[in-house]
Amino acid sequence: LSALEPLADIEGVQLIALQHGHGREQIAHWRGKKPLISLPEALDTASGAFMDTAAILKQLDILVTTDTSIAHLGGSLGIPTWTLLSLVPDWRWLLDRDDSPWYPTLRLFRQKNQGDWSHPVHAVRSALVNRLAE
C-alpha cells in the first residue's frame, strides 16, 4: 500500500479500496496522508457478483488499479481505467503499448523493472496531476 502514497497527496484525489476477500486485511495498515475509504465486506453479496462494484465504478472519475478483474470491469463499462502492469504482464495487455485494443477507455502504466512499482505509480501521479489541471 505504501506505493500508493504518491497518489494520496494529490489535492482533489480520494482513494477508495475495492479489494474483496484475501488481501483486504492490508487496508488496515494504510498510513497515507488521506484516509483510504474501505467499502463494506458485504459488497456484491446481495445482488450478485460485481453488481455493487459496477455501480460504484460508474460513480468514479478514474479507476486506478492493477491487473485484476476490476480493470476488466472498468474497461468493459467504458470507465476511464488506468491499469498498472508488472514487467511481464498477462498476454491480454500485449507489449510495448499504453492502450488496449479490448477497452478504448483503458490506459496502461508498465513497470520498467520487475517488482518496482515506482515508475508506473509516478507516471499515474503525473497523469492525474495533468488531468486535474485541465
XYZ file of N, CA, C and O in Angstrom:
536
model
N 0.802 -1.204 0.000
C 0.000 0.000 0.000
C 0.842 1.264 0.000
O 0.388 2.282 -0.483
N 2.033 1.200 0.539
C 2.859 2.403 0.593
C 3.188 2.927 -0.802
O 3.447 4.115 -0.972
N 3.132 2.070 -1.808
C 3.381 2.514 -3.186
C 2.331 3.513 -3.646
O 2.582 4.302 -4.554
N 1.162 3.500 -3.022
C 0.085 4.411 -3.412
C 0.191 5.795 -2.791
O -0.530 6.705 -3.178
N 1.077 5.971 -1.824
C 1.179 7.244 -1.125
C 1.395 8.437 -2.054
O 0.828 9.498 -1.810
N 2.172 8.329 -3.149
C 2.298 9.487 -4.044
C 0.965 9.936 -4.654
O 0.816 11.083 -5.047
N -0.009 9.041 -4.721
C -1.320 9.416 -5.262
C -2.178 10.094 -4.203
O -2.995 10.954 -4.512
N -1.987 9.702 -2.958
C -2.822 10.214 -1.871
C -2.556 11.675 -1.554
O -3.417 12.343 -0.990
N -1.383 12.182 -1.924
C -1.097 13.575 -1.582
C -1.510 14.570 -2.668
O -1.255 15.756 -2.554
N -2.185 14.101 -3.696
C -2.658 14.996 -4.757
C -3.966 15.641 -4.311
O -4.911 14.952 -3.939
N -4.010 16.960 -4.355
C -5.226 17.682 -3.998
C -6.349 17.278 -4.945
O -6.169 17.259 -6.156
N -7.499 16.926 -4.388
C -8.650 16.552 -5.198
C -8.774 15.060 -5.470
O -9.719 14.633 -6.118
N -7.823 14.260 -4.978
C -7.869 12.811 -5.194
C -8.303 12.119 -3.911
O -7.793 12.416 -2.827
N -9.251 11.223 -4.021
C -9.696 10.395 -2.902
C -9.489 8.940 -3.286
O -9.922 8.518 -4.359
N -8.853 8.172 -2.438
C -8.597 6.760 -2.708
C -9.697 5.902 -2.083
O -10.058 6.086 -0.920
N -10.206 4.977 -2.872
C -11.252 4.061 -2.425
C -10.764 2.647 -2.682
O -10.393 2.307 -3.805
N -10.759 1.826 -1.657
C -10.312 0.438 -1.779
C -11.486 -0.436 -2.210
O -12.508 -0.483 -1.539
N -11.336 -1.116 -3.326
C -12.363 -2.026 -3.833
C -12.007 -3.482 -3.576
O -12.668 -4.379 -4.082
N -10.968 -3.706 -2.782
C -10.472 -5.058 -2.502
C -11.514 -5.911 -1.787
O -12.122 -5.470 -0.826
N -11.684 -7.131 -2.258
C -12.552 -8.122 -1.623
C -11.689 -9.260 -1.106
O -10.641 -9.554 -1.672
N -12.149 -9.951 -0.089
C -11.524 -11.190 0.342
C -10.055 -11.066 0.688
O -9.639 -10.122 1.351
N -9.260 -12.036 0.202
C -7.834 -12.102 0.506
C -7.147 -10.791 0.134
O -7.345 -10.261 -0.948
N -6.341 -10.267 1.023
C -5.625 -9.022 0.796
C -6.309 -7.823 1.428
O -5.697 -6.778 1.624
N -7.585 -7.970 1.751
C -8.349 -6.865 2.344
C -7.751 -6.421 3.682
O -7.840 -5.249 4.053
N -7.121 -7.349 4.388
C -6.540 -7.031 5.690
C -5.424 -5.986 5.582
O -5.103 -5.305 6.545
N -4.843 -5.830 4.399
C -3.777 -4.851 4.202
C -4.283 -3.422 4.339
O -3.518 -2.510 4.656
N -5.560 -3.209 4.112
C -6.130 -1.862 4.181
C -5.952 -1.270 5.579
O -5.735 -0.068 5.726
N -6.000 -2.096 6.601
C -5.848 -1.618 7.976
C -4.467 -1.008 8.220
O -4.285 -0.233 9.159
N -3.497 -1.333 7.374
C -2.127 -0.835 7.547
C -1.865 0.459 6.789
O -0.741 0.953 6.782
N -2.870 1.018 6.144
C -2.713 2.253 5.371
C -2.300 3.387 6.291
O -2.906 3.616 7.344
N -1.270 4.127 5.917
C -0.770 5.257 6.692
C -0.593 6.490 5.814
O 0.234 7.331 6.089
N -1.360 6.597 4.741
C -1.240 7.730 3.827
C -1.739 9.024 4.428
O -2.333 9.050 5.509
N -1.511 10.124 3.715
C -1.892 11.453 4.186
C -3.402 11.645 4.240
O -3.889 12.469 5.006
N -4.124 10.929 3.413
C -5.583 10.988 3.403
C -6.116 9.607 3.735
O -5.465 8.605 3.493
N -7.336 9.559 4.247
C -7.897 8.230 4.540
C -8.135 7.425 3.270
O -8.378 7.982 2.198
N -8.043 6.140 3.403
C -8.362 5.209 2.335
C -9.758 4.685 2.644
O -9.966 4.024 3.662
N -10.717 5.040 1.818
C -12.089 4.620 2.052
C -12.203 3.140 1.734
O -11.851 2.696 0.652
N -12.689 2.402 2.708
C -12.873 0.965 2.547
C -14.362 0.678 2.489
O -15.118 1.136 3.333
N -14.769 -0.066 1.514
C -16.177 -0.386 1.326
C -16.562 -1.618 2.148
O -15.707 -2.409 2.536
N -17.853 -1.789 2.412
C -18.291 -2.910 3.256
C -17.908 -4.272 2.679
O -17.881 -4.458 1.456
N -17.639 -5.215 3.559
C -17.296 -6.569 3.125
C -18.453 -7.250 2.403
O -18.248 -8.168 1.618
N -19.676 -6.800 2.667
C -20.863 -7.413 2.051
C -21.059 -6.988 0.597
O -22.017 -7.414 -0.052
N -20.137 -6.200 0.076
C -20.224 -5.740 -1.303
C -20.388 -6.921 -2.257
O -19.706 -7.938 -2.115
N -21.300 -6.826 -3.173
C -21.554 -7.827 -4.213
C -22.152 -9.141 -3.699
O -22.182 -10.120 -4.431
N -22.645 -9.171 -2.481
C -23.223 -10.411 -1.978
C -24.735 -10.492 -2.199
O -25.274 -11.574 -2.379
N -25.431 -9.359 -2.194
C -26.895 -9.379 -2.301
C -27.382 -9.454 -3.744
O -28.277 -10.231 -4.066
N -26.779 -8.669 -4.619
C -27.269 -8.572 -5.999
C -26.531 -9.457 -6.985
O -26.926 -9.557 -8.133
N -25.426 -10.025 -6.573
C -24.647 -10.868 -7.469
C -23.260 -10.311 -7.686
O -22.971 -9.151 -7.382
N -22.409 -11.163 -8.224
C -21.009 -10.803 -8.446
C -20.875 -9.545 -9.289
O -21.508 -9.421 -10.337
N -20.102 -8.606 -8.792
C -19.726 -7.360 -9.468
C -20.862 -6.343 -9.643
O -20.624 -5.275 -10.192
N -22.064 -6.630 -9.203
C -23.164 -5.682 -9.396
C -22.952 -4.402 -8.581
O -23.070 -3.302 -9.119
N -22.657 -4.529 -7.295
C -22.400 -3.347 -6.465
C -21.129 -2.642 -6.926
O -21.086 -1.411 -7.006
N -20.108 -3.431 -7.212
C -18.842 -2.847 -7.655
C -19.031 -2.058 -8.943
O -18.510 -0.952 -9.087
N -19.788 -2.580 -9.884
C -20.052 -1.862 -11.137
C -20.762 -0.543 -10.863
O -20.430 0.489 -11.468
N -21.722 -0.544 -9.956
C -22.443 0.685 -9.614
C -21.498 1.713 -8.994
O -21.582 2.907 -9.303
N -20.568 1.252 -8.155
C -19.593 2.154 -7.546
C -18.646 2.700 -8.613
O -18.359 3.898 -8.652
N -18.167 1.839 -9.488
C -17.245 2.276 -10.540
C -17.855 3.354 -11.413
O -17.166 4.286 -11.849
N -19.145 3.265 -11.677
C -19.817 4.259 -12.524
C -19.820 5.644 -11.875
O -20.062 6.640 -12.551
N -19.540 5.721 -10.576
C -19.511 6.997 -9.861
C -18.112 7.615 -9.822
O -17.959 8.759 -9.399
N -17.109 6.868 -10.249
C -15.724 7.344 -10.172
C -15.344 8.161 -11.402
O -15.834 7.909 -12.497
N -14.450 9.110 -11.210
C -13.900 9.862 -12.341
C -12.872 9.015 -13.085
O -12.823 9.021 -14.307
N -12.035 8.331 -12.327
C -10.990 7.467 -12.885
C -10.814 6.273 -11.956
O -10.799 6.421 -10.738
N -10.656 5.113 -12.542
C -10.321 3.907 -11.797
C -8.836 3.644 -11.996
O -8.376 3.531 -13.134
N -8.093 3.581 -10.914
C -6.678 3.213 -10.959
C -6.570 1.869 -10.260
O -6.986 1.721 -9.113
N -6.019 0.890 -10.963
C -5.974 -0.470 -10.435
C -4.767 -1.216 -10.999
O -4.106 -0.740 -11.917
N -4.521 -2.365 -10.440
C -3.545 -3.281 -11.028
C -4.323 -4.250 -11.915
O -5.536 -4.130 -12.065
N -3.620 -5.213 -12.484
C -4.240 -6.180 -13.385
C -5.097 -7.155 -12.580
O -4.629 -8.196 -12.130
N -6.342 -6.775 -12.393
C -7.304 -7.602 -11.665
C -8.604 -7.623 -12.470
O -8.730 -6.952 -13.494
N -9.575 -8.333 -11.953
C -10.888 -8.357 -12.601
C -11.492 -6.966 -12.641
O -12.263 -6.635 -13.553
N -11.136 -6.108 -11.683
C -11.671 -4.744 -11.639
C -11.202 -3.946 -12.856
O -11.949 -3.120 -13.392
N -9.987 -4.176 -13.332
C -9.508 -3.494 -14.544
C -10.385 -3.870 -15.733
O -10.766 -3.010 -16.533
N -10.724 -5.133 -15.837
C -11.575 -5.592 -16.935
C -13.004 -5.063 -16.785
O -13.635 -4.673 -17.772
N -13.504 -5.026 -15.569
C -14.847 -4.493 -15.334
C -14.907 -3.018 -15.691
O -15.804 -2.578 -16.418
N -13.945 -2.243 -15.218
C -13.908 -0.818 -15.539
C -13.800 -0.585 -17.035
O -14.526 0.237 -17.603
N -12.909 -1.318 -17.685
C -12.754 -1.179 -19.137
C -14.013 -1.550 -19.887
O -14.418 -0.867 -20.831
N -14.669 -2.623 -19.465
C -15.874 -3.060 -20.171
C -17.050 -2.119 -19.947
O -17.952 -2.033 -20.783
N -17.029 -1.379 -18.839
C -18.080 -0.396 -18.569
C -17.798 0.958 -19.220
O -18.612 1.874 -19.122
N -16.641 1.087 -19.850
C -16.288 2.347 -20.501
C -15.817 3.425 -19.543
O -15.805 4.608 -19.877
N -15.406 3.019 -18.353
C -14.908 3.952 -17.353
C -13.435 4.224 -17.644
O -12.694 3.292 -17.964
N -12.979 5.471 -17.528
C -11.535 5.703 -17.659
C -10.801 4.853 -16.624
O -10.968 5.032 -15.419
N -10.046 3.894 -17.105
C -9.376 2.921 -16.240
C -7.883 2.961 -16.519
O -7.459 2.771 -17.659
N -7.117 3.215 -15.474
C -5.665 3.248 -15.575
C -5.132 2.033 -14.833
O -5.314 1.898 -13.630
N -4.476 1.157 -15.565
C -4.041 -0.120 -15.027
C -2.523 -0.183 -14.936
O -1.831 0.030 -15.930
N -2.033 -0.481 -13.744
C -0.608 -0.650 -13.516
C -0.255 -2.112 -13.764
O -0.900 -3.002 -13.213
N 0.744 -2.324 -14.609
C 1.131 -3.677 -15.006
C 2.542 -4.019 -14.557
O 3.428 -3.175 -14.560
N 2.736 -5.288 -14.243
C 4.075 -5.767 -13.921
C 4.922 -5.804 -15.198
O 4.404 -5.677 -16.307
N 6.207 -5.997 -15.028
C 7.124 -6.021 -16.168
C 6.720 -7.081 -17.184
O 6.782 -6.857 -18.393
N 6.316 -8.236 -16.702
C 5.866 -9.317 -17.573
C 4.359 -9.479 -17.330
O 3.944 -10.222 -16.449
N 3.542 -8.784 -18.118
C 2.101 -8.790 -17.870
C 1.408 -9.995 -18.496
O 1.987 -10.733 -19.289
N 0.156 -10.143 -18.155
C -0.693 -11.138 -18.794
C -0.721 -10.852 -20.298
O -0.649 -9.689 -20.727
N -0.867 -11.868 -21.102
C -0.796 -11.726 -22.563
C -1.836 -10.753 -23.108
O -1.631 -10.137 -24.160
N -2.950 -10.606 -22.424
C -4.026 -9.732 -22.921
C -3.603 -8.277 -23.067
O -4.202 -7.527 -23.834
N -2.592 -7.875 -22.298
C -2.165 -6.472 -22.334
C -1.119 -6.219 -23.414
O -0.683 -5.095 -23.592
N -0.741 -7.275 -24.116
C 0.247 -7.170 -25.190
C 1.536 -6.555 -24.644
O 1.762 -6.542 -23.456
N 2.393 -6.082 -25.535
C 3.657 -5.487 -25.115
C 3.855 -4.136 -25.798
O 3.303 -3.880 -26.869
N 4.643 -3.302 -25.179
C 5.080 -2.036 -25.779
C 3.947 -1.126 -26.236
O 4.028 -0.504 -27.297
N 2.879 -1.055 -25.456
C 1.822 -0.100 -25.763
C 1.177 0.363 -24.463
O 1.256 -0.306 -23.452
N 0.562 1.536 -24.506
C -0.068 2.080 -23.306
C -1.591 2.125 -23.419
O -2.253 2.772 -22.618
N -2.114 1.423 -24.407
C -3.564 1.333 -24.567
C -3.952 -0.134 -24.737
O -3.101 -1.005 -24.746
N -5.247 -0.368 -24.867
C -5.736 -1.731 -25.020
C -6.700 -1.806 -26.194
O -7.624 -0.996 -26.277
N -6.509 -2.766 -27.075
C -7.466 -2.908 -28.176
C -8.825 -3.410 -27.682
O -9.823 -3.265 -28.368
N -8.862 -3.968 -26.476
C -10.107 -4.525 -25.951
C -10.981 -3.457 -25.297
O -12.203 -3.563 -25.332
N -10.343 -2.459 -24.694
C -11.071 -1.445 -23.926
C -10.573 -0.047 -24.314
O -9.495 0.369 -23.888
N -11.340 0.707 -25.088
C -10.879 2.020 -25.555
C -10.609 3.039 -24.445
O -9.834 3.968 -24.649
N -11.218 2.886 -23.267
C -11.017 3.861 -22.193
C -9.919 3.448 -21.219
O -9.733 4.088 -20.188
N -9.189 2.384 -21.544
C -8.172 1.866 -20.645
C -6.789 2.356 -21.055
O -6.457 2.393 -22.242
N -6.011 2.761 -20.063
C -4.638 3.222 -20.281
C -3.719 2.369 -19.408
O -4.037 2.077 -18.257
N -2.585 1.960 -19.959
C -1.660 1.063 -19.269
C -0.409 1.801 -18.791
O 0.162 2.608 -19.534
N 0.001 1.485 -17.567
C 1.214 2.032 -16.968
C 2.068 0.841 -16.550
O 1.674 0.065 -15.684
N 3.221 0.687 -17.172
C 4.024 -0.533 -17.035
C 5.261 -0.352 -16.150
O 5.902 0.695 -16.183
N 5.593 -1.423 -15.418
C 6.847 -1.447 -14.668
C 8.015 -1.418 -15.647
O 7.924 -1.970 -16.748
N 9.112 -0.813 -15.231
C 10.345 -0.872 -16.021
C 11.278 -1.938 -15.463
O 12.115 -2.464 -16.180
N 11.126 -2.239 -14.169
C 11.936 -3.260 -13.500
C 11.007 -4.143 -12.680
O 10.124 -3.631 -11.974
N 11.229 -5.450 -12.756
C 10.380 -6.403 -12.042
C 10.298 -6.071 -10.557
O 11.329 -5.879 -9.907
N 9.094 -5.987 -10.048
C 8.864 -5.743 -8.633
C 8.936 -4.293 -8.208
O 8.647 -3.971 -7.067
N 9.327 -3.395 -9.088
C 9.463 -1.976 -8.759
C 8.264 -1.203 -9.312
O 8.154 -1.002 -10.528
N 7.389 -0.794 -8.422
C 6.171 -0.091 -8.834
C 6.356 1.421 -8.894
O 5.421 2.147 -9.228
N 7.547 1.919 -8.576
C 7.732 3.371 -8.519
C 7.484 4.041 -9.868
O 6.842 5.095 -9.920
N 7.953 3.472 -10.959
C 7.735 4.113 -12.261
C 6.252 4.200 -12.633
O 5.764 5.285 -12.941
N 5.502 3.095 -12.627
C 4.101 3.241 -13.013
C 3.301 4.115 -12.041
O 2.428 4.881 -12.477
N 3.605 4.063 -10.746
C 2.878 4.899 -9.790
C 3.169 6.377 -10.046
O 2.255 7.200 -10.059
N 4.422 6.710 -10.284
C 4.758 8.115 -10.549
C 4.208 8.576 -11.901
O 3.825 9.738 -12.054
N 4.132 7.677 -12.871
C 3.515 8.027 -14.160
C 2.019 8.291 -13.980
O 1.473 9.231 -14.573
N 1.354 7.482 -13.162
C -0.063 7.714 -12.860
C -0.213 9.038 -12.125
O -1.111 9.834 -12.426
N 0.666 9.300 -11.171
C 0.605 10.555 -10.417
C 0.708 11.745 -11.363
O -0.080 12.678 -11.283
N 1.670 11.707 -12.242
C 1.854 12.799 -13.203
C 0.620 12.972 -14.090
O 0.167 14.091 -14.338
N 0.067 11.859 -14.569
C -1.129 11.916 -15.418
C -2.329 12.469 -14.651
O -3.125 13.245 -15.209
N -2.459 12.113 -13.375
C -3.558 12.646 -12.559
C -3.405 14.145 -12.335
O -4.376 14.897 -12.450
N -2.207 14.562 -12.020
C -1.949 16.000 -11.821
C -2.276 16.766 -13.101
O -2.935 17.801 -13.053
N -1.846 16.251 -14.238
C -2.146 16.905 -15.513
C -3.637 16.948 -15.789
O -4.168 17.949 -16.250
N -4.321 15.849 -15.510
C -5.763 15.795 -15.753
C -6.519 16.785 -14.859
O -7.461 17.436 -15.305
N -6.108 16.890 -13.609
C -6.760 17.818 -12.687
C -6.499 19.274 -13.079
O -7.322 20.142 -12.798
N -5.368 19.515 -13.720
C -5.026 20.880 -14.145
C -5.827 21.331 -15.357
O -5.964 22.519 -15.614
N -6.389 20.367 -16.106
C -7.117 20.698 -17.326
C -8.461 21.341 -17.024
O -9.168 21.078 -16.172
